[in-house]
């Protein structure tokens, strides 16, 4: 296997960043590799020749490209703070709105890229986004019956709530201190409530949504609940005889197609990798095996869609960065 993770990911980066249609989802997906690249060595995402050597060229300026992409997204924000699939006249899309919030949260956590969000217009837009996300996905119980899944037991609303609990904590820094404490307590309350519901009925959350919830619990300092969610997520992973691992999820019989937005098995594995890399001990084998499984499952260098590619790129880059850029040893033991 290559010892240069950036080379492993180049084709997926090219695919995501050159996909032509430019809807909100694809715009966000095209920007996420710029965040992922910051976990890799300088120049890791430059093209390489056939022998694995970097071609001469200039690495993209992440701040310049992110600023341009973020400005494009701001122009499409609806007055209520949400995003649709195309422009500000589009119907509000819960998934697109939270996907933009995910990007904003990643920028907020990155000291070098955070200034993209700190301009006056951008800061106001993030404030509207946070308010919309909090009210729509966390505190407004009235939407739940309308979005209930098969049999009324779960459904998109719970997946959306789990995703919101993953991405909104990073945006608390843009709230005034008094409001920050208030909203952090509200997010923690909602996370504990969803965790309790999942404990009573584990089938209400897909593996991907459980990964989102586990990350959110960790970010909200609910360590014991985060550890329990991570352990349950790990139990949903299957290690194959060759040593790689994947999430065992049956979208058909469990109706998870209704529970996960733009779902894919690769994106579920990426969410599990991100959560378990963050919450399991550093020496744990399972994240390494999930990373190996994702690399093994590429087709023509990527994972089949812009959202899946972006999720996998981010999870793998963070994993490789945390592992000091060493690929996993995935030989059977």
Short mmCIF file of C-alpha atoms in Angstrom, two decimals:
data_model
loop_
_atom_site.label_atom_id
_atom_site.label_comp_id
_atom_site.label_asym_id
_atom_site.label_seq_id
_atom_site.Cartn_x
_atom_site.Cartn_y
_atom_site.Cartn_z
CA UNK A 1 0.00 0.00 0.00
CA UNK A 2 1.09 3.55 -0.57
CA UNK A 3 2.69 5.36 2.34
CA UNK A 4 1.47 8.66 0.89
CA UNK A 5 -2.24 8.99 1.75
CA UNK A 6 -2.68 12.04 -0.47
CA UNK A 7 -1.87 9.93 -3.51
CA UNK A 8 -4.51 7.40 -2.49
CA UNK A 9 -7.16 10.13 -2.51
CA UNK A 10 -6.23 12.17 -5.57
CA UNK A 11 -8.81 10.77 -7.99
CA UNK A 12 -11.62 11.28 -5.49
CA UNK A 13 -10.48 14.87 -4.92
CA UNK A 14 -10.43 15.50 -8.66
CA UNK A 15 -13.91 13.99 -9.07
CA UNK A 16 -15.46 16.03 -6.27
CA UNK A 17 -13.81 19.31 -7.20
CA UNK A 18 -14.61 19.16 -10.92
CA UNK A 19 -18.15 17.73 -10.86
CA UNK A 20 -20.02 20.18 -13.10
CA UNK A 21 -23.52 20.89 -11.84
CA UNK A 22 -22.93 23.18 -8.87
CA UNK A 23 -26.01 22.67 -6.70
CA UNK A 24 -25.62 23.45 -3.00
CA UNK A 25 -24.75 19.86 -2.08
CA UNK A 26 -22.08 19.63 -4.78
CA UNK A 27 -20.68 23.05 -3.91
CA UNK A 28 -20.25 22.03 -0.27
CA UNK A 29 -18.82 18.67 -1.33
CA UNK A 30 -16.27 20.42 -3.55
CA UNK A 31 -15.07 22.54 -0.62
CA UNK A 32 -14.70 19.76 1.95
CA UNK A 33 -11.47 18.40 0.36
CA UNK A 34 -9.87 21.77 1.15
CA UNK A 35 -10.55 21.03 4.81
CA UNK A 36 -9.41 17.43 4.40
CA UNK A 37 -6.14 18.54 2.81
CA UNK A 38 -5.16 20.34 6.01
CA UNK A 39 -4.78 16.96 7.73
CA UNK A 40 -2.30 15.83 5.06
CA UNK A 41 1.26 16.93 4.23
CA UNK A 42 1.74 20.13 2.26
CA UNK A 43 1.24 19.40 -1.42
CA UNK A 44 -0.27 15.96 -0.79
CA UNK A 45 -3.17 16.73 -3.11
CA UNK A 46 -1.05 17.92 -6.02
CA UNK A 47 -1.19 15.62 -9.06
CA UNK A 48 1.42 12.90 -9.28
CA UNK A 49 3.09 11.23 -12.22
CA UNK A 50 2.87 7.50 -12.81
CA UNK A 51 5.71 6.80 -10.40
CA UNK A 52 4.00 8.51 -7.49
CA UNK A 53 6.17 11.64 -7.65
CA UNK A 54 4.51 15.04 -7.34
CA UNK A 55 4.24 16.99 -10.58
CA UNK A 56 5.43 20.56 -10.54
CA UNK A 57 2.62 22.93 -9.73
CA UNK A 58 1.09 25.18 -7.14
CA UNK A 59 -1.05 23.70 -4.40
CA UNK A 60 -4.47 25.36 -4.19
CA UNK A 61 -4.67 28.23 -1.73
CA UNK A 62 -7.31 26.83 0.67
CA UNK A 63 -8.25 30.22 2.08
CA UNK A 64 -8.72 31.81 -1.33
CA UNK A 65 -10.73 28.91 -2.73
CA UNK A 66 -12.78 28.50 0.42
CA UNK A 67 -13.60 32.21 0.50
CA UNK A 68 -14.80 32.06 -3.09
CA UNK A 69 -16.88 28.94 -2.49
CA UNK A 70 -18.35 30.19 0.77
CA UNK A 71 -19.36 33.47 -0.89
CA UNK A 72 -21.17 31.45 -3.56
CA UNK A 73 -23.10 29.65 -0.82
CA UNK A 74 -23.96 32.87 1.00
CA UNK A 75 -25.59 34.24 -2.14
CA UNK A 76 -27.94 31.25 -2.07
CA UNK A 77 -29.03 31.41 1.57
CA UNK A 78 -32.76 31.92 2.02
CA UNK A 79 -34.00 34.82 4.18
CA UNK A 80 -35.06 32.35 6.90
CA UNK A 81 -31.48 31.07 7.23
CA UNK A 82 -31.95 27.79 5.34
CA UNK A 83 -30.63 26.57 2.00
CA UNK A 84 -32.43 24.84 -0.83
CA UNK A 85 -30.85 22.69 -3.50
CA UNK A 86 -30.13 25.52 -5.94
CA UNK A 87 -30.69 29.14 -4.94
CA UNK A 88 -32.45 31.33 -2.38
CA UNK A 89 -35.77 30.84 -4.18
CA UNK A 90 -35.58 27.06 -3.79
CA UNK A 91 -37.68 25.31 -1.19
CA UNK A 92 -35.76 24.85 2.06
CA UNK A 93 -33.91 21.52 2.16
CA UNK A 94 -33.19 20.15 5.65
CA UNK A 95 -30.27 18.10 4.39
CA UNK A 96 -28.67 20.91 2.35
CA UNK A 97 -29.04 23.30 5.29
CA UNK A 98 -27.29 20.94 7.69
CA UNK A 99 -24.66 20.12 5.08
CA UNK A 100 -23.79 23.81 4.84
CA UNK A 101 -23.77 23.91 8.66
CA UNK A 102 -21.33 20.99 8.62
CA UNK A 103 -18.95 22.96 6.39
CA UNK A 104 -19.36 26.07 8.54
CA UNK A 105 -18.60 24.04 11.66
CA UNK A 106 -15.43 22.63 10.14
CA UNK A 107 -14.31 26.13 9.21
CA UNK A 108 -15.10 27.36 12.72
CA UNK A 109 -12.83 24.66 14.16
CA UNK A 110 -9.90 25.54 11.88
CA UNK A 111 -7.93 28.55 13.10
CA UNK A 112 -6.60 29.32 9.62
CA UNK A 113 -9.90 29.01 7.77
CA UNK A 114 -12.14 30.46 10.49
CA UNK A 115 -11.66 34.00 9.23
CA UNK A 116 -13.76 33.06 6.19
CA UNK A 117 -16.73 33.09 8.58
CA UNK A 118 -15.75 36.19 10.53
CA UNK A 119 -16.59 38.85 7.96
CA UNK A 120 -19.66 40.83 8.99
CA UNK A 121 -21.99 39.48 6.30
CA UNK A 122 -20.77 35.94 6.82
CA UNK A 123 -21.11 36.11 10.60
CA UNK A 124 -24.72 37.26 10.26
CA UNK A 125 -25.43 34.42 7.82
CA UNK A 126 -23.96 31.88 10.24
CA UNK A 127 -26.15 33.34 12.99
CA UNK A 128 -29.26 32.86 10.86
CA UNK A 129 -28.13 29.34 9.98
CA UNK A 130 -27.60 28.42 13.63
CA UNK A 131 -31.00 29.81 14.65
CA UNK A 132 -32.78 27.98 11.84
CA UNK A 133 -30.99 24.72 12.64
CA UNK A 134 -31.66 24.94 16.36
CA UNK A 135 -35.34 25.80 15.98
CA UNK A 136 -36.08 23.39 13.14
CA UNK A 137 -34.12 20.29 14.10
CA UNK A 138 -33.57 20.51 17.85
CA UNK A 139 -36.26 22.43 19.73
CA UNK A 140 -39.34 22.17 17.50
CA UNK A 141 -41.10 18.91 18.38
CA UNK A 142 -44.02 19.75 16.10
CA UNK A 143 -42.14 18.56 13.01
CA UNK A 144 -41.64 15.05 14.34
CA UNK A 145 -45.07 13.51 13.59
CA UNK A 146 -44.95 14.86 10.03
CA UNK A 147 -41.51 13.37 9.44
CA UNK A 148 -42.02 10.07 11.25
CA UNK A 149 -40.51 7.08 9.53
CA UNK A 150 -42.00 3.65 8.83
CA UNK A 151 -44.36 2.74 11.64
CA UNK A 152 -43.80 6.13 13.26
CA UNK A 153 -40.74 4.84 15.10
CA UNK A 154 -37.99 7.05 13.74
CA UNK A 155 -37.67 8.60 10.37
CA UNK A 156 -35.81 11.45 8.79
CA UNK A 157 -36.45 13.82 11.69
CA UNK A 158 -34.31 11.75 14.05
CA UNK A 159 -31.50 11.43 11.50
CA UNK A 160 -31.69 15.17 10.92
CA UNK A 161 -31.65 15.79 14.66
CA UNK A 162 -28.59 13.56 15.05
CA UNK A 163 -26.87 15.42 12.21
CA UNK A 164 -27.77 18.77 13.78
CA UNK A 165 -26.33 17.66 17.12
CA UNK A 166 -23.13 16.76 15.31
CA UNK A 167 -22.69 20.06 13.43
CA UNK A 168 -24.29 22.84 15.50
CA UNK A 169 -21.98 22.74 18.58
CA UNK A 170 -19.09 24.06 16.48
CA UNK A 171 -21.15 27.16 15.63
CA UNK A 172 -21.72 28.11 19.28
CA UNK A 173 -18.57 30.26 19.15
CA UNK A 174 -20.49 32.78 17.04
CA UNK A 175 -23.10 33.32 19.78
CA UNK A 176 -22.83 35.90 22.54
CA UNK A 177 -21.51 34.31 25.78
CA UNK A 178 -24.86 34.30 27.59
CA UNK A 179 -26.66 32.82 24.60
CA UNK A 180 -23.81 30.39 24.02
CA UNK A 181 -24.31 28.86 27.47
CA UNK A 182 -28.06 28.72 26.97
CA UNK A 183 -27.90 27.05 23.56
CA UNK A 184 -25.15 24.67 24.61
CA UNK A 185 -27.38 23.48 27.45
CA UNK A 186 -30.27 23.12 25.00
CA UNK A 187 -28.15 21.07 22.60
CA UNK A 188 -26.93 18.87 25.46
CA UNK A 189 -30.51 18.32 26.63
CA UNK A 190 -31.59 17.34 23.12
CA UNK A 191 -28.60 15.02 22.72
CA UNK A 192 -29.36 13.26 25.99
CA UNK A 193 -33.03 12.95 25.02
CA UNK A 194 -32.21 11.41 21.63
CA UNK A 195 -29.63 9.13 23.25
CA UNK A 196 -32.28 7.94 25.71
CA UNK A 197 -34.76 7.24 22.93
CA UNK A 198 -32.13 5.32 21.00
CA UNK A 199 -31.27 3.25 24.09
CA UNK A 200 -34.92 2.22 24.38
CA UNK A 201 -35.29 1.48 20.64
CA UNK A 202 -31.90 1.09 18.88
CA UNK A 203 -33.57 0.60 15.50
CA UNK A 204 -34.66 4.24 15.28
CA UNK A 205 -31.19 5.35 14.16
CA UNK A 206 -29.16 4.10 11.24
CA UNK A 207 -25.46 3.47 11.81
CA UNK A 208 -24.66 6.77 10.12
CA UNK A 209 -27.06 8.71 12.35
CA UNK A 210 -25.70 6.88 15.41
CA UNK A 211 -22.20 7.99 14.38
CA UNK A 212 -23.42 11.58 14.10
CA UNK A 213 -25.02 11.34 17.54
CA UNK A 214 -21.86 9.85 19.06
CA UNK A 215 -19.76 12.72 17.70
CA UNK A 216 -22.29 15.26 18.99
CA UNK A 217 -22.35 13.68 22.45
CA UNK A 218 -18.57 13.88 22.56
CA UNK A 219 -18.53 17.52 21.49
CA UNK A 220 -21.09 18.37 24.15
CA UNK A 221 -18.92 16.76 26.86
CA UNK A 222 -21.36 13.89 27.45
CA UNK A 223 -18.49 11.42 27.60
CA UNK A 224 -20.25 8.38 29.07
CA UNK A 225 -23.09 8.53 26.56
CA UNK A 226 -20.62 9.10 23.71
CA UNK A 227 -18.65 6.02 24.77
CA UNK A 228 -21.81 3.90 24.85
CA UNK A 229 -22.86 5.12 21.42
CA UNK A 230 -19.37 4.42 20.05
CA UNK A 231 -19.42 0.89 21.49
CA UNK A 232 -22.80 0.22 19.89
CA UNK A 233 -21.55 1.62 16.59
CA UNK A 234 -18.48 -0.61 16.76
CA UNK A 235 -20.76 -3.61 17.27
CA UNK A 236 -22.44 -2.80 13.93
CA UNK A 237 -19.11 -3.16 12.11
CA UNK A 238 -18.03 -6.46 10.58
CA UNK A 239 -14.37 -7.38 10.13
CA UNK A 240 -13.86 -9.44 6.97
CA UNK A 241 -11.43 -12.33 6.69
CA UNK A 242 -8.96 -10.16 4.74
CA UNK A 243 -8.74 -7.82 7.71
CA UNK A 244 -10.77 -4.83 6.51
CA UNK A 245 -14.06 -3.75 8.09
CA UNK A 246 -17.37 -2.23 7.06
CA UNK A 247 -20.63 -1.20 8.67
CA UNK A 248 -23.27 -3.91 8.47
CA UNK A 249 -26.39 -2.03 7.43
CA UNK A 250 -29.41 -3.34 5.55
CA UNK A 251 -31.05 -0.31 3.99
CA UNK A 252 -33.77 -2.32 2.30
CA UNK A 253 -35.36 -4.31 5.10
CA UNK A 254 -34.86 -1.63 7.75
CA UNK A 255 -36.19 1.19 5.54
CA UNK A 256 -33.04 3.18 6.23
CA UNK A 257 -33.37 4.75 2.81
CA UNK A 258 -35.97 6.93 4.53
CA UNK A 259 -33.81 7.50 7.58
CA UNK A 260 -30.60 8.68 5.93
CA UNK A 261 -30.34 11.56 3.48
CA UNK A 262 -28.48 10.70 0.25
CA UNK A 263 -27.44 7.50 1.98
CA UNK A 264 -24.67 5.21 0.79
CA UNK A 265 -22.71 2.43 2.40
CA UNK A 266 -19.47 4.35 1.83
CA UNK A 267 -20.82 7.38 3.66
CA UNK A 268 -21.98 5.20 6.56
CA UNK A 269 -18.49 3.70 6.81
CA UNK A 270 -16.97 7.18 6.68
CA UNK A 271 -19.22 8.42 9.49
CA UNK A 272 -18.31 5.38 11.56
CA UNK A 273 -14.61 5.94 10.87
CA UNK A 274 -14.85 9.58 11.92
CA UNK A 275 -16.73 8.77 15.13
CA UNK A 276 -14.64 5.78 16.16
CA UNK A 277 -11.34 7.51 15.36
CA UNK A 278 -12.41 10.31 17.70
CA UNK A 279 -13.90 8.20 20.50
CA UNK A 280 -12.00 4.90 20.65
CA UNK A 281 -8.51 4.61 22.14
CA UNK A 282 -5.71 5.48 19.73
CA UNK A 283 -4.50 1.88 19.64
CA UNK A 284 -7.91 0.51 18.59
CA UNK A 285 -7.76 -1.61 15.45
CA UNK A 286 -11.29 -1.02 14.14
CA UNK A 287 -10.74 2.50 12.71
CA UNK A 288 -7.69 1.22 10.82
CA UNK A 289 -9.74 -1.60 9.37
CA UNK A 290 -12.61 0.70 8.38
CA UNK A 291 -10.09 2.94 6.60
CA UNK A 292 -8.69 -0.07 4.77
CA UNK A 293 -12.19 -1.14 3.78
CA UNK A 294 -12.96 2.27 2.34
CA UNK A 295 -9.76 2.32 0.30
CA UNK A 296 -10.48 -1.19 -0.92
CA UNK A 297 -13.99 -0.31 -2.11
CA UNK A 298 -13.07 2.54 -4.44
CA UNK A 299 -14.27 2.22 -8.02
CA UNK A 300 -12.17 4.20 -10.50
CA UNK A 301 -10.59 6.03 -7.61
CA UNK A 302 -13.70 7.23 -5.81
CA UNK A 303 -16.90 6.17 -4.05
CA UNK A 304 -19.68 6.94 -6.49
CA UNK A 305 -21.17 10.32 -5.56
CA UNK A 306 -19.99 13.76 -4.55
CA UNK A 307 -21.44 13.55 -1.03
CA UNK A 308 -19.98 10.08 -0.44
CA UNK A 309 -16.58 11.14 -1.79
CA UNK A 310 -16.51 14.25 0.38
CA UNK A 311 -17.44 12.31 3.52
CA UNK A 312 -14.86 9.60 2.86
CA UNK A 313 -12.11 12.08 1.99
CA UNK A 314 -12.66 13.99 5.20
CA UNK A 315 -12.80 10.86 7.37
CA UNK A 316 -9.73 9.28 5.77
CA UNK A 317 -7.68 12.47 5.87
CA UNK A 318 -8.44 12.94 9.55
CA UNK A 319 -7.70 9.30 10.24
CA UNK A 320 -4.39 9.38 8.39
CA UNK A 321 -3.50 12.63 10.12
CA UNK A 322 -4.25 11.17 13.54
CA UNK A 323 -2.22 8.08 12.69
CA UNK A 324 0.83 10.16 11.77
CA UNK A 325 0.11 9.49 8.10
CA UNK A 326 0.58 5.73 8.41
CA UNK A 327 -1.78 3.49 6.51
CA UNK A 328 -3.37 0.73 8.57
CA UNK A 329 -1.86 -2.70 8.85
CA UNK A 330 -4.85 -4.72 7.73
CA UNK A 331 -3.36 -8.17 7.54
CA UNK A 332 -5.54 -10.82 9.24
CA UNK A 333 -4.60 -11.60 12.81
#
